[in-house]
Short mmCIF file of C-alpha atoms (C1' of nucleotides) in Angstrom, two decimals:
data_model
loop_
_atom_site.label_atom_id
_atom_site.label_comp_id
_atom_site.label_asym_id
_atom_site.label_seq_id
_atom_site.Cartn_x
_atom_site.Cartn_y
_atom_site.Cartn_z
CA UNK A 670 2.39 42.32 -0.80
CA UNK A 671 1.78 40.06 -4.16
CA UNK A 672 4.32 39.71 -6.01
CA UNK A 673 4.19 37.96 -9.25
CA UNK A 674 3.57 34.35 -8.83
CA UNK A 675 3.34 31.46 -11.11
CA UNK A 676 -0.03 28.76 -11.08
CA UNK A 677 0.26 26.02 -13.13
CA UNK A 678 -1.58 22.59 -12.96
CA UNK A 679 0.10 18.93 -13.38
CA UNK A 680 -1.45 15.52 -14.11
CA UNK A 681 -0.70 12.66 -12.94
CA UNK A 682 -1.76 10.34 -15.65
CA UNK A 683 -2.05 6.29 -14.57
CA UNK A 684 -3.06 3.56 -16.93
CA UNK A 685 -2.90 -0.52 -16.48
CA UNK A 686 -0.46 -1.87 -19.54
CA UNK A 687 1.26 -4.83 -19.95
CA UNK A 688 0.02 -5.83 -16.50
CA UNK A 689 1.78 -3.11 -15.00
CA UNK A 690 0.53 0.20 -13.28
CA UNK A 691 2.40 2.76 -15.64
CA UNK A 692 2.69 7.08 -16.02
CA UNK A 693 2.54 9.18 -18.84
CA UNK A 694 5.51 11.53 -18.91
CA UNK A 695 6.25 14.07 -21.48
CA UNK A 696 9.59 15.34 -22.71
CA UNK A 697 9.48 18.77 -21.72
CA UNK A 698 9.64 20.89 -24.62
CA UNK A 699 10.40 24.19 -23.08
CA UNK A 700 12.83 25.75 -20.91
CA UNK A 701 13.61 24.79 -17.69
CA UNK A 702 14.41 21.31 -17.57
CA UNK A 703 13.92 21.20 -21.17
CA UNK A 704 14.11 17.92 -22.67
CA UNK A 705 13.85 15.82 -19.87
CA UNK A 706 10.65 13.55 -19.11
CA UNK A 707 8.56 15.01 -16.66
CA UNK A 708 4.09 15.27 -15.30
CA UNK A 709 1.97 16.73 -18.39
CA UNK A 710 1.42 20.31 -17.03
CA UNK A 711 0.99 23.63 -18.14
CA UNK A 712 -0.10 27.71 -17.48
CA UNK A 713 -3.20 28.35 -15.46
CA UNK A 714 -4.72 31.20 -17.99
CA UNK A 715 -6.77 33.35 -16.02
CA UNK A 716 -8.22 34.53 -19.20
CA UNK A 717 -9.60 31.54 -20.45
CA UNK A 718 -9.83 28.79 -17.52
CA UNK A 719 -12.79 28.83 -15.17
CA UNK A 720 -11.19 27.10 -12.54
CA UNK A 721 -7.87 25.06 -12.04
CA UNK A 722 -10.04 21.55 -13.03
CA UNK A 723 -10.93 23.89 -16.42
CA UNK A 724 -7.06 24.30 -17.05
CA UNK A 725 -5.99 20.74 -16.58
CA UNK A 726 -8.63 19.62 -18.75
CA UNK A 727 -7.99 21.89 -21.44
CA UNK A 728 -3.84 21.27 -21.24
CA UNK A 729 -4.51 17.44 -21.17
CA UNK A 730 -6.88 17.89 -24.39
CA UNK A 731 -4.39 20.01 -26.30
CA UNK A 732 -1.32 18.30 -24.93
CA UNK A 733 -2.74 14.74 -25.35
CA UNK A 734 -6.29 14.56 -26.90
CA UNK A 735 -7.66 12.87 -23.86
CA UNK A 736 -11.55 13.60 -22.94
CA UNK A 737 -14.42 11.99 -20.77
CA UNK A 738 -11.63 10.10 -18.31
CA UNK A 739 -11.14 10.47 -14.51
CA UNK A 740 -10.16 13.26 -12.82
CA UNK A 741 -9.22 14.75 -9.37
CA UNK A 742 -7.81 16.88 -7.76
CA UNK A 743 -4.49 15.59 -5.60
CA UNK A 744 -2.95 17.90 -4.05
CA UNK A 745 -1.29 21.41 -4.31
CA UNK A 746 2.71 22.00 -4.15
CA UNK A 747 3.99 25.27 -3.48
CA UNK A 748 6.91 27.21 -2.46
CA UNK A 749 10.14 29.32 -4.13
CA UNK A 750 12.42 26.43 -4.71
CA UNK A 751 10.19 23.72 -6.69
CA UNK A 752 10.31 26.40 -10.23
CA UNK A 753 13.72 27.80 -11.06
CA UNK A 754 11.30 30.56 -12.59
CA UNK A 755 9.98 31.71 -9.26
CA UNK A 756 7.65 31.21 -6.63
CA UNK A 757 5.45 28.76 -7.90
CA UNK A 758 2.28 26.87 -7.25
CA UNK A 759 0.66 23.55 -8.65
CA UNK A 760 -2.40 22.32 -8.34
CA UNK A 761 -1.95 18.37 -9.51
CA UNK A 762 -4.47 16.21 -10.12
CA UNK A 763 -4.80 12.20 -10.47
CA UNK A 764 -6.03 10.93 -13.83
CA UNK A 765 -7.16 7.60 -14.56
CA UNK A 766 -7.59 6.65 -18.31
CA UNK A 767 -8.27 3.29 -19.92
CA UNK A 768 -4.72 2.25 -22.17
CA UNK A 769 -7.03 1.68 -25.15
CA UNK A 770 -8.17 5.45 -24.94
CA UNK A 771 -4.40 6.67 -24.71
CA UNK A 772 -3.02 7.66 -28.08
CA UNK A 773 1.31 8.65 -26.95
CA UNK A 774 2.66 10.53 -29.73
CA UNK A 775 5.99 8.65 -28.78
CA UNK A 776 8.35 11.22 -29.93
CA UNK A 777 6.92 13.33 -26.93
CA UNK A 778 5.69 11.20 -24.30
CA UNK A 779 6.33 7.95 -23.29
CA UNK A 780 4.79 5.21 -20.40
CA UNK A 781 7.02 4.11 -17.28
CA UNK A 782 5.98 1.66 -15.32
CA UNK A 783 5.46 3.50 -12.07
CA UNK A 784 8.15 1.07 -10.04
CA UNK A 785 10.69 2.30 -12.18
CA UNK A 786 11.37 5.77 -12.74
CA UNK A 787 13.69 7.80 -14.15
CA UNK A 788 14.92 11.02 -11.92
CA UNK A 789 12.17 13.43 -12.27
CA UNK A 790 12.46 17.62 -12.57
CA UNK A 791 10.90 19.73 -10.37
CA UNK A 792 8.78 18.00 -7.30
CA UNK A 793 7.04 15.79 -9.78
CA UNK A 794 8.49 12.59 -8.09
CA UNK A 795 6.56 13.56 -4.79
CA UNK A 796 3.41 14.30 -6.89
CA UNK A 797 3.65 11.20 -8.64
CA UNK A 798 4.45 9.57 -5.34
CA UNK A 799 1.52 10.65 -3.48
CA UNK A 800 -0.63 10.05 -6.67
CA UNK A 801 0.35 5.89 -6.55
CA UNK A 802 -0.66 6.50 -2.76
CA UNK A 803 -3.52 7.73 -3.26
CA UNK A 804 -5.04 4.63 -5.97
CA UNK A 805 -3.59 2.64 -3.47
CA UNK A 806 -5.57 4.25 -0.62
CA UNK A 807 -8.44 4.81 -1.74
CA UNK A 808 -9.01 2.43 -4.33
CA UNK A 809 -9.43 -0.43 -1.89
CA UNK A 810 -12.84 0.98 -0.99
CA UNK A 811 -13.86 2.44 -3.99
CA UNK A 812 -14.70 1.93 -8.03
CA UNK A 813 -11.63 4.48 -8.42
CA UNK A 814 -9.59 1.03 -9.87
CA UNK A 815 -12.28 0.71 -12.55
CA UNK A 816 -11.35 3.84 -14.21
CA UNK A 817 -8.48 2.39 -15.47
CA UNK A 818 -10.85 -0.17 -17.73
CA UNK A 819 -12.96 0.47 -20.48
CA UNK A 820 -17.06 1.06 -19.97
CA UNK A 821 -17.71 -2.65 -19.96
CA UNK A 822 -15.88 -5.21 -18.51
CA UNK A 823 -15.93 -8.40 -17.20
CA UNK A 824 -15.02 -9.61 -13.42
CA UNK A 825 -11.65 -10.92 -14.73
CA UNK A 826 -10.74 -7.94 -15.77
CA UNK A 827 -12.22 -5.86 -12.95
CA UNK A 828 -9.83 -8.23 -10.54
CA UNK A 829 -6.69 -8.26 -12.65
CA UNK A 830 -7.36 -4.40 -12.68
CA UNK A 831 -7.55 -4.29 -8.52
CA UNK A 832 -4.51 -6.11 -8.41
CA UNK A 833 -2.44 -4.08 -10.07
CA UNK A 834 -3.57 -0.55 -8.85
CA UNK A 835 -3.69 -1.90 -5.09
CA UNK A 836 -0.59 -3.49 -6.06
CA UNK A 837 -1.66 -6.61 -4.24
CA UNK A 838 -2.98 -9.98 -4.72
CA UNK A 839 -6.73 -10.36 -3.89
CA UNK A 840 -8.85 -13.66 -3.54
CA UNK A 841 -10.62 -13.73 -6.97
CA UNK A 842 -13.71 -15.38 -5.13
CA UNK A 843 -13.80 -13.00 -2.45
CA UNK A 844 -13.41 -10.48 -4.73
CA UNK A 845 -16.70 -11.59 -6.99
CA UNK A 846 -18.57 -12.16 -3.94
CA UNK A 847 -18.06 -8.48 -3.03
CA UNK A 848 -17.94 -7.02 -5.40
CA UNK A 849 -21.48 -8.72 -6.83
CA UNK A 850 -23.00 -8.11 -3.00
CA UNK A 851 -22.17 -4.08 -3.65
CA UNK A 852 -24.68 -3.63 -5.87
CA UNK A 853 -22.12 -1.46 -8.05
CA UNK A 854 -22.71 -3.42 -11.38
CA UNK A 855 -25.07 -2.96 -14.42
CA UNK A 856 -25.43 -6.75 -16.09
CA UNK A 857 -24.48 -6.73 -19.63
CA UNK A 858 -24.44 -8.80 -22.67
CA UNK A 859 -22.50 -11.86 -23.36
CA UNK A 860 -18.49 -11.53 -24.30
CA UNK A 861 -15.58 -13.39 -25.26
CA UNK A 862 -12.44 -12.49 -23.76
CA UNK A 863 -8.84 -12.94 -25.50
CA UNK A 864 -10.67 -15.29 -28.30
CA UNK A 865 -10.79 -19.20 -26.94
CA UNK A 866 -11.76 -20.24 -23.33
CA UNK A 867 -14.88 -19.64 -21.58
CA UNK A 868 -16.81 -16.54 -22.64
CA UNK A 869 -17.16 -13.80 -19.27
CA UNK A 870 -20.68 -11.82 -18.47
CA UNK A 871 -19.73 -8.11 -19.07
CA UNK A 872 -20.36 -5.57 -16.55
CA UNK A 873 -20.62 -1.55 -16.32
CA UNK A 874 -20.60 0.45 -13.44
CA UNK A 875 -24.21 1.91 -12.79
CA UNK A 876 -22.90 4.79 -11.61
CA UNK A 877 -18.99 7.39 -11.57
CA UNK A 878 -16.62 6.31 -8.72
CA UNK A 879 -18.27 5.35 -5.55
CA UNK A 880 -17.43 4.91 -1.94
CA UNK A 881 -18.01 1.97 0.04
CA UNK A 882 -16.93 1.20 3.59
CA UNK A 883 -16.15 -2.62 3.34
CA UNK A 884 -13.01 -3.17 1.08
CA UNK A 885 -12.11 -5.23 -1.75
CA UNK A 886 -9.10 -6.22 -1.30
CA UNK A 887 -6.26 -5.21 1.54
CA UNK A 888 -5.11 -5.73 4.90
CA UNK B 428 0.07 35.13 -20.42
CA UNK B 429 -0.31 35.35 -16.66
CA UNK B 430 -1.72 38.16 -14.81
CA UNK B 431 -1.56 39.11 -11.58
CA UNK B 432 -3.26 36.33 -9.47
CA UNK B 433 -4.62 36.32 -5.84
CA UNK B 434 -3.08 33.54 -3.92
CA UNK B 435 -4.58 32.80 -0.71
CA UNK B 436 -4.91 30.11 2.42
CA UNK B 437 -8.01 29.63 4.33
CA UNK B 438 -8.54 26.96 7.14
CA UNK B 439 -11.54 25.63 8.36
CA UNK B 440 -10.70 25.14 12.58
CA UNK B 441 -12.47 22.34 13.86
CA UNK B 442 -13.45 21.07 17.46
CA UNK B 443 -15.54 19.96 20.04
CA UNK B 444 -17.38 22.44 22.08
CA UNK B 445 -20.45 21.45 24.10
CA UNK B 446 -20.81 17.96 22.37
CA UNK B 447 -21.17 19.03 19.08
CA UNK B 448 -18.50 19.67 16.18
CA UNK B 449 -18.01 23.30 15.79
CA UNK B 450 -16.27 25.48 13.55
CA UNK B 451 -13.91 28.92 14.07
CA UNK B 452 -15.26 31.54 12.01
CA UNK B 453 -13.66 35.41 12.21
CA UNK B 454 -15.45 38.34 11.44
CA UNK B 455 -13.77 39.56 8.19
CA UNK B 456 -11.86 43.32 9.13
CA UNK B 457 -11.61 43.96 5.63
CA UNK B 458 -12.89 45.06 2.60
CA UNK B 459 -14.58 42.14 0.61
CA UNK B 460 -17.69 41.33 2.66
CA UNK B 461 -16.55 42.91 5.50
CA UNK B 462 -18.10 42.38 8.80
CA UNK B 463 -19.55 39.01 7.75
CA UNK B 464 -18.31 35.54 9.81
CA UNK B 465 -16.25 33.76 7.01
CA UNK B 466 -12.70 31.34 7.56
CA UNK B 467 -9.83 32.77 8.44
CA UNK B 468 -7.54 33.27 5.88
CA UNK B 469 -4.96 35.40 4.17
CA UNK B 470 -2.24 36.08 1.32
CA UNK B 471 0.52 33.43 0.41
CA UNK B 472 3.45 36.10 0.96
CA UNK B 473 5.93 34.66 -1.63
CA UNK B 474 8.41 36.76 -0.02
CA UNK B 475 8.15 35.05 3.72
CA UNK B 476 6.30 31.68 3.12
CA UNK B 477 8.14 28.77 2.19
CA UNK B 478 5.21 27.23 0.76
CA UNK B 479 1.46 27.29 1.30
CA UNK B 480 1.21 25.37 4.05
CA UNK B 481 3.64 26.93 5.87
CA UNK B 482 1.31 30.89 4.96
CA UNK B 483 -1.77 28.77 6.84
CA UNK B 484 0.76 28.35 9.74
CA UNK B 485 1.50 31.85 10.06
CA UNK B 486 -1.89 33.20 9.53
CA UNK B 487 -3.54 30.88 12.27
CA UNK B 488 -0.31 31.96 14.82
CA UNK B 489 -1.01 35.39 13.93
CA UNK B 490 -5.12 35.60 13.82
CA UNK B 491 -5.46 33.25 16.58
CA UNK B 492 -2.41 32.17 18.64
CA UNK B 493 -2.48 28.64 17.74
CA UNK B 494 0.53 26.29 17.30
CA UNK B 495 1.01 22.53 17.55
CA UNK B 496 -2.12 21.57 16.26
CA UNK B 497 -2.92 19.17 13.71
CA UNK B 498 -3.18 20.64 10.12
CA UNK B 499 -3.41 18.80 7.04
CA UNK B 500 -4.28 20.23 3.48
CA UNK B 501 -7.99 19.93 2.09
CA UNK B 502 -8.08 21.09 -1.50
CA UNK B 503 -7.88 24.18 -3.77
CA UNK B 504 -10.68 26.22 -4.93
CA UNK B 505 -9.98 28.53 -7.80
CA UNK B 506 -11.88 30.76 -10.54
CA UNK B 507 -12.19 34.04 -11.79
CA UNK B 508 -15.62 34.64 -9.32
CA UNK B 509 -15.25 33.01 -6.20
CA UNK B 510 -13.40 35.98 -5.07
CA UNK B 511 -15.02 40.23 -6.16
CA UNK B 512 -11.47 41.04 -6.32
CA UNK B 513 -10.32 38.59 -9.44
CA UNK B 514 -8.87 35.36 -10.51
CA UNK B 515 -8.26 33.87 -7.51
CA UNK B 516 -6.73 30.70 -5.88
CA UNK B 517 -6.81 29.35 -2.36
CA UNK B 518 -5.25 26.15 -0.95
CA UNK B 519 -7.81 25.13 2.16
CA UNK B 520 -6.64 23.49 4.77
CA UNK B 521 -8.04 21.25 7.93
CA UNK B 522 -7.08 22.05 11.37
CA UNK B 523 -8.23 20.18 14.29
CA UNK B 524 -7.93 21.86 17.82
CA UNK B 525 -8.51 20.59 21.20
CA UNK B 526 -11.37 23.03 22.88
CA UNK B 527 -9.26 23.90 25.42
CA UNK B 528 -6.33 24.90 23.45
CA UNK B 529 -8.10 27.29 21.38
CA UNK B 530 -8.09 31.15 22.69
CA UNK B 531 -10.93 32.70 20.80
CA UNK B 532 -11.26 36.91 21.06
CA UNK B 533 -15.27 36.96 21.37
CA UNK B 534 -14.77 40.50 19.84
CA UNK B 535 -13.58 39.31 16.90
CA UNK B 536 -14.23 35.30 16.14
CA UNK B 537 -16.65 32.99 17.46
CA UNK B 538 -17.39 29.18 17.45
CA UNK B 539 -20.50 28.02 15.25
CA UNK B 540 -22.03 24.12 14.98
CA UNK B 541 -21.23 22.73 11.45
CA UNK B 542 -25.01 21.92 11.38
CA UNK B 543 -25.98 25.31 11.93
CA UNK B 544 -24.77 27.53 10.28
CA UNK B 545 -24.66 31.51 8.84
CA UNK B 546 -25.00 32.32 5.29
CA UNK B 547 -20.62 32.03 4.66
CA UNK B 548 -19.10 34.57 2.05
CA UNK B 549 -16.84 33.55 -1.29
CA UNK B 550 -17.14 29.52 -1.97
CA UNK B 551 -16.43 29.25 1.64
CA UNK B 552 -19.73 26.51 2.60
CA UNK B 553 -18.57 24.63 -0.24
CA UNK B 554 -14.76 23.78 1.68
CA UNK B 555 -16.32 24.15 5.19
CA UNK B 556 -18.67 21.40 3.54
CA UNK B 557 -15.40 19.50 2.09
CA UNK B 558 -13.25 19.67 5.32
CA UNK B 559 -16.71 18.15 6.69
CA UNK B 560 -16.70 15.45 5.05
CA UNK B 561 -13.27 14.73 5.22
CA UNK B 562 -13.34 13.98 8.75
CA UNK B 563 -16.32 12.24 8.73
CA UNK B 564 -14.61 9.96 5.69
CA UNK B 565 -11.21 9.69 6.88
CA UNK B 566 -12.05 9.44 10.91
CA UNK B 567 -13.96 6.05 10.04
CA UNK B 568 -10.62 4.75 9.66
CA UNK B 569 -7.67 6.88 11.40
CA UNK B 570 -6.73 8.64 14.67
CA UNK B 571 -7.97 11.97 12.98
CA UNK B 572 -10.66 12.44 15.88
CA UNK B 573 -8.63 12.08 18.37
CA UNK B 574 -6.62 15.25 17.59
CA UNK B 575 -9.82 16.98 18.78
CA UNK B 576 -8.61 15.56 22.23
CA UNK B 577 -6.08 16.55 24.67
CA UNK B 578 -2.95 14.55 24.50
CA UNK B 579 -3.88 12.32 26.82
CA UNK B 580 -7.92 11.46 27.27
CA UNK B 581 -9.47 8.41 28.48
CA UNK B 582 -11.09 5.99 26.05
CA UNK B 583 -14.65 7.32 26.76
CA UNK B 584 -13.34 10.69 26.03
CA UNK B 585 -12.09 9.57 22.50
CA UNK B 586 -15.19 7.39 22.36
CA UNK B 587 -17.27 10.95 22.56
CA UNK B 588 -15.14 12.54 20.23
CA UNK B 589 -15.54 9.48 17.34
CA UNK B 590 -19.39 9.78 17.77
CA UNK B 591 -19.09 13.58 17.49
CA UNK B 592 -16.62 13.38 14.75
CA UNK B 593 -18.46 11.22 12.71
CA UNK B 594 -21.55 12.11 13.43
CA UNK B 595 -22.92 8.86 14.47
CA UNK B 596 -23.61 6.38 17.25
CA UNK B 597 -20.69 3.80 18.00
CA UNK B 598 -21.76 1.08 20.57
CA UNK B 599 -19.44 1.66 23.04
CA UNK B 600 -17.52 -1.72 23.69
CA UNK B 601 -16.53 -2.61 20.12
CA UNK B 602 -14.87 0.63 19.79
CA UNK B 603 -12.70 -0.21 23.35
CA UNK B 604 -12.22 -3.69 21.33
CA UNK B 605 -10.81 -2.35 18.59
CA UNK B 606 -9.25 0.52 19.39
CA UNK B 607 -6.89 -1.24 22.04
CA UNK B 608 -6.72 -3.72 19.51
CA UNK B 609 -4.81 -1.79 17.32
CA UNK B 610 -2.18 -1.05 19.29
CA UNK B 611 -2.38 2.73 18.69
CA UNK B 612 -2.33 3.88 22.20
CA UNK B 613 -0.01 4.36 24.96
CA UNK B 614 -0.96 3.54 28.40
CA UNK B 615 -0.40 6.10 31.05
CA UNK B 616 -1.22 6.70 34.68
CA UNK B 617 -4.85 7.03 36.49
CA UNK B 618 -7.35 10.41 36.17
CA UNK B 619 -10.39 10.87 37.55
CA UNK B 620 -13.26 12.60 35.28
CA UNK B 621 -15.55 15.10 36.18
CA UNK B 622 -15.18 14.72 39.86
CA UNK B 623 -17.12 11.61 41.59
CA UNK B 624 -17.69 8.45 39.79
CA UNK B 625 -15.07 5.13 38.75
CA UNK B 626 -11.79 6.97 37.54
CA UNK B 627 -10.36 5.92 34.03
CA UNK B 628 -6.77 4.70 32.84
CA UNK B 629 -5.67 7.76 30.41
CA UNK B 630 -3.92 7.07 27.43
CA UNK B 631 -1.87 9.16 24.09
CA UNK B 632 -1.10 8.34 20.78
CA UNK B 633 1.79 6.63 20.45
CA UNK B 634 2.40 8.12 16.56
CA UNK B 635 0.76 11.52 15.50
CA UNK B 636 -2.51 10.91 13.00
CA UNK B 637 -2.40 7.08 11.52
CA UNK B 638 -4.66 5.05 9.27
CA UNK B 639 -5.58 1.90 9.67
CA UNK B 640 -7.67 -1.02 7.58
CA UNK B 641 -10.27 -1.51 10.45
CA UNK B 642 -13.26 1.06 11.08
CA UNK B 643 -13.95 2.41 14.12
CA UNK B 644 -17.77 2.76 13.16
CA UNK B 645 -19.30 3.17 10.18
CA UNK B 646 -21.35 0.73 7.86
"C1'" DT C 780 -9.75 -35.72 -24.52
"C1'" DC C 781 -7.05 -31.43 -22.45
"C1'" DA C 782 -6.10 -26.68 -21.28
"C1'" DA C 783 -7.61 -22.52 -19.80
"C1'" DT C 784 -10.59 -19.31 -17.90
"C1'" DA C 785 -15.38 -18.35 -15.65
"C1'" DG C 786 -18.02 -19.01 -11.96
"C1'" DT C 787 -20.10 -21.54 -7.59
"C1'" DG C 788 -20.07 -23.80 -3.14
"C1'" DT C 789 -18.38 -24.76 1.36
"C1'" DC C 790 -15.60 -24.60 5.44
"C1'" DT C 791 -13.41 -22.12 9.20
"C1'" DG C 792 -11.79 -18.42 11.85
"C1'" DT C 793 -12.23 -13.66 12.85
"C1'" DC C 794 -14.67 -9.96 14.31
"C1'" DA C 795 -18.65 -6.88 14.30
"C1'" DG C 796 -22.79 -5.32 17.16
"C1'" DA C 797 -25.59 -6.23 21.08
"C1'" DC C 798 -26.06 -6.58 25.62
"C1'" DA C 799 -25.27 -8.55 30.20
"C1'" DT C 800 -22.17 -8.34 33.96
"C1'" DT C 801 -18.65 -6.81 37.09
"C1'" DA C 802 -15.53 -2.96 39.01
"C1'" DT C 803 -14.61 1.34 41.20
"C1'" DT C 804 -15.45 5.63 42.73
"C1'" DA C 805 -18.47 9.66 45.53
"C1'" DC C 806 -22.12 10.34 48.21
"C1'" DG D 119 -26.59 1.03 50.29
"C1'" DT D 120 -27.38 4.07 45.38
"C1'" DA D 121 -25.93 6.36 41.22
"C1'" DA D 122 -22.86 6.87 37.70
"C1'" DT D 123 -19.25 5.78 34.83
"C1'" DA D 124 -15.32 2.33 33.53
"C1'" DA D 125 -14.25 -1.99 31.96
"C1'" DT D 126 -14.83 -6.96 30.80
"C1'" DG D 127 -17.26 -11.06 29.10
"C1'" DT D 128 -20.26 -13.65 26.11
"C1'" DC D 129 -23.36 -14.75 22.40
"C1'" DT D 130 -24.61 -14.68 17.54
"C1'" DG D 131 -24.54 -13.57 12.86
"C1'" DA D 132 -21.93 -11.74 9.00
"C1'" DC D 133 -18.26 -12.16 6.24
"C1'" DA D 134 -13.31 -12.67 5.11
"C1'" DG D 135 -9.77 -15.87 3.00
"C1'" DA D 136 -8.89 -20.35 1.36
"C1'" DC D 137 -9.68 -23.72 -1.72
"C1'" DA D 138 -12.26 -27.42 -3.84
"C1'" DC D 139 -15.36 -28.00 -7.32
"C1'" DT D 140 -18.25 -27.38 -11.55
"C1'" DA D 141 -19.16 -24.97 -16.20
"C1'" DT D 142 -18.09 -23.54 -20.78
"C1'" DT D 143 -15.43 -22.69 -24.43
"C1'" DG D 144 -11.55 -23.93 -28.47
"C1'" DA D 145 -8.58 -27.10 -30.20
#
DNA sequence: TCAATAGTGTCTGTCAGACATTATTAC
DNA sequence: GTAATAATGTCTGACAGACACTATTGA
C-alpha cells in the first residue's frame, strides 16, 4: 500500500530590506529544476531529524548559517505532480529573520522583493503566496512583524516594520498608543537612530510572538 | 538517504451535540493500540490520492459517510516516535460537521466533549488540542462556527454555536449588531424553533467560511 | 535658525457591552 | 392573560483615526 514517497521541508524565508518585504531564494543546485531560483529546502532524514521542525532547522543552518530566528510551520503541499521525482510531500514553514542576521552567499541565493517574482519551480509560488498571507494575516494582531527586527528597537522602527509586512500604512500615533497600552514592551536604554535627529527610547519584546485580539493596524 | 516513511491523515471531527463542542473519535480496528478511541485516520495512498487533502476526503467518506462538510488543514506532526511503527508523518486536518449530518456507528465510533476527555493514543491530544484552539482563535473572527450549523439557522442558533465554539459568553445583541452588520448573511423565509414560542427569520451564508477584521466576541 | 525625527495631546465618530423595551408566537 | 424566545432601541465608555502640537537632536 506505501509506496516510496518523498518528504522534504521548504522555508519560506522573509526579511524587511531596502524598505521592502523581500524572499530568500536559492539557485537550485541539483537536478530537477537545476539552476533556477527557487524556496531553501531539502531531504527529511529519518535518520537524523527528530521531527520535520528538526529538518528545516538543520537544512537552513547548513544551507544558510541561520540560528535563533522565527519559525513555523505553514502549511503542507502534497500530491504526484508538484516533484517530477514522484509523489511528494512538503512540509513548509514561514521564517522571519532580521536582514542584519542574513549573510547571502550571492553566488547561490539572492533577495526578491516579494511583489516581484520571477516564475518559480515546483509549487513554491503558492507556498510563498500563502506565506505573504499569512504575515499579512496574522501579523496585524500579533508581535509576528517584530521578528523581522533586531532584539531592540525603537517605535520607529517597530512601525516602519508593520508597514511593510502588513503592507499597509498605519497611523504612527495610533500605532504607539497601542502598541505602548499592550503591555508587549521591555523599556530600554537610550539610542540614536541613523546618526543626527532626535535620539528614540529602545524597546524589546518581553516575551516570543504573542497574540492579541485588538489590532495594530488594518481594516 | 530516505527510507521507507509512514505517511498518514488524521482529522479531528468537530460539532455540537447537546450544547457542548464534541469530538468524533473511532475505536482503532487495528494493530497499533488497538481497541483504544483515537482520530480517524489512515494512509496517504500515493497511488489513488491526488494529494493529502484529498486521502482525508476519502478516509472520512469511507470510515464515516461524510461529504460536503467543511475541512480545512491543521498542521503536520512528524518524528521517529509518535508512531510504534517508525518515522512517521501525518498532515491533520479540521472538519466541522453539523450534528445532524453526522451518521455515527455506536459500534464502532462515538462522540466525546473536548473538555472531557479519554487518555488519546500517538500525539493525538496534542492536534485534538491544536484543532481546539484553532477554532477558538480563528472563530473570534470568521464564519468558521457557523459550519457547525445547518445551512440555514436562525441568528440565535448561530449565536449558540459562537458561544459553544468559542467557549465563551457573547451578550446576545452585539453579536445580532454585528453579525448583520457585516453583510455575511442571506435572508431567507420564516421557521419556527422548537415548537411554541416567537418564530425566527432563517438565514445562510452567502460565501462558504470568510474572515473578517471585526470580532464576534472575544477581548 | 532650520530640518528631521520622536513623542504627546486632543477632537470626533464609531462601535463595543449592557440592559431596557417591544414583538410574536403557543398555551 | 403568561411564558418564552425574537428582535430593536438606547445609553455610556472605550478607542480608533486624524492631525495639531511640542521635544530633542545635528548642522
Amino acid at each position: 500500500m506505501q509506496l516510496q514517497i518523498i518528504a522534504t521541508v521548504d522555508a519560506v524565508i522573509l526579511t524587511i530590506d531596502g524598505g521592502a518585504l523581500k524572499v530568500v531564494l536559492h539557485e537550485r543546485p541539483n537536478d530537477p529544476f537545476q539552476g533556477m531560483a527557487a524556496l531553501p529546502g531539502g531531504y527529511i532524514r529519518e535518520d537524523e531529524d527528530k521531527n520535520a521542525e528538526d529538518a528545516m532547522r538543520r537544512v537552513l543552518s547548513d544551507k544558510a548559517g541561520l540560528s535563533g530566528f522565527y519559525l513555523e510551520q505553514l502549511a503542507t503541499y502534497s500530491g504526484p505532480d508538484r516533484d517530477p521525482r514522484g509523489w511528494s510531500i512538503s512540509v513548509a514553514y514561514l521564517a522571519l529573520v532580521p536582514a542584519d542576521q542574513l549573510k547571502i552567499d550571492k553566488s547561490k541565493a539572492a533577495l526578491f522583493p516579494v511583489d516581484d517574482l520571477p516564475a518559480l519551480p515546483f509549487d513554491h509560488g503558492r507556498i510563498l503566496h500563502d506565506a505573504v498571507q499569512r504575515l499579512r494575516g496574522k501579523g496585524a494582531y500579533s508581535t509576528l512583524p517584530a521578528s523581522l527586527l533586531s532584539k531592540t528597537f525603537t517605535l520607529s522602527e517597530m512601525h516602519a516594520a508593520y508597514e511593510v509586512a502588513l503592507g499597509m500604512q498605519i497611523d504612527a500615533s495610533s500605532f504607539r498608543r497601542k502598541v505602548l497600552a499592550l503591555n508587549i514592551l521591555k523599556d530600554r536604554a537610550e539610542m540614536r537612530q541613523d546618526g543626527n535627529k532626535r535620539p528614540a527610547k529602545t524597546y524589546a519584546l518581553k516575551e516570543g510572538v504573542t497574540t492579541f485580539n485588538r489590532t495594530l493596524g488594518a481594516t
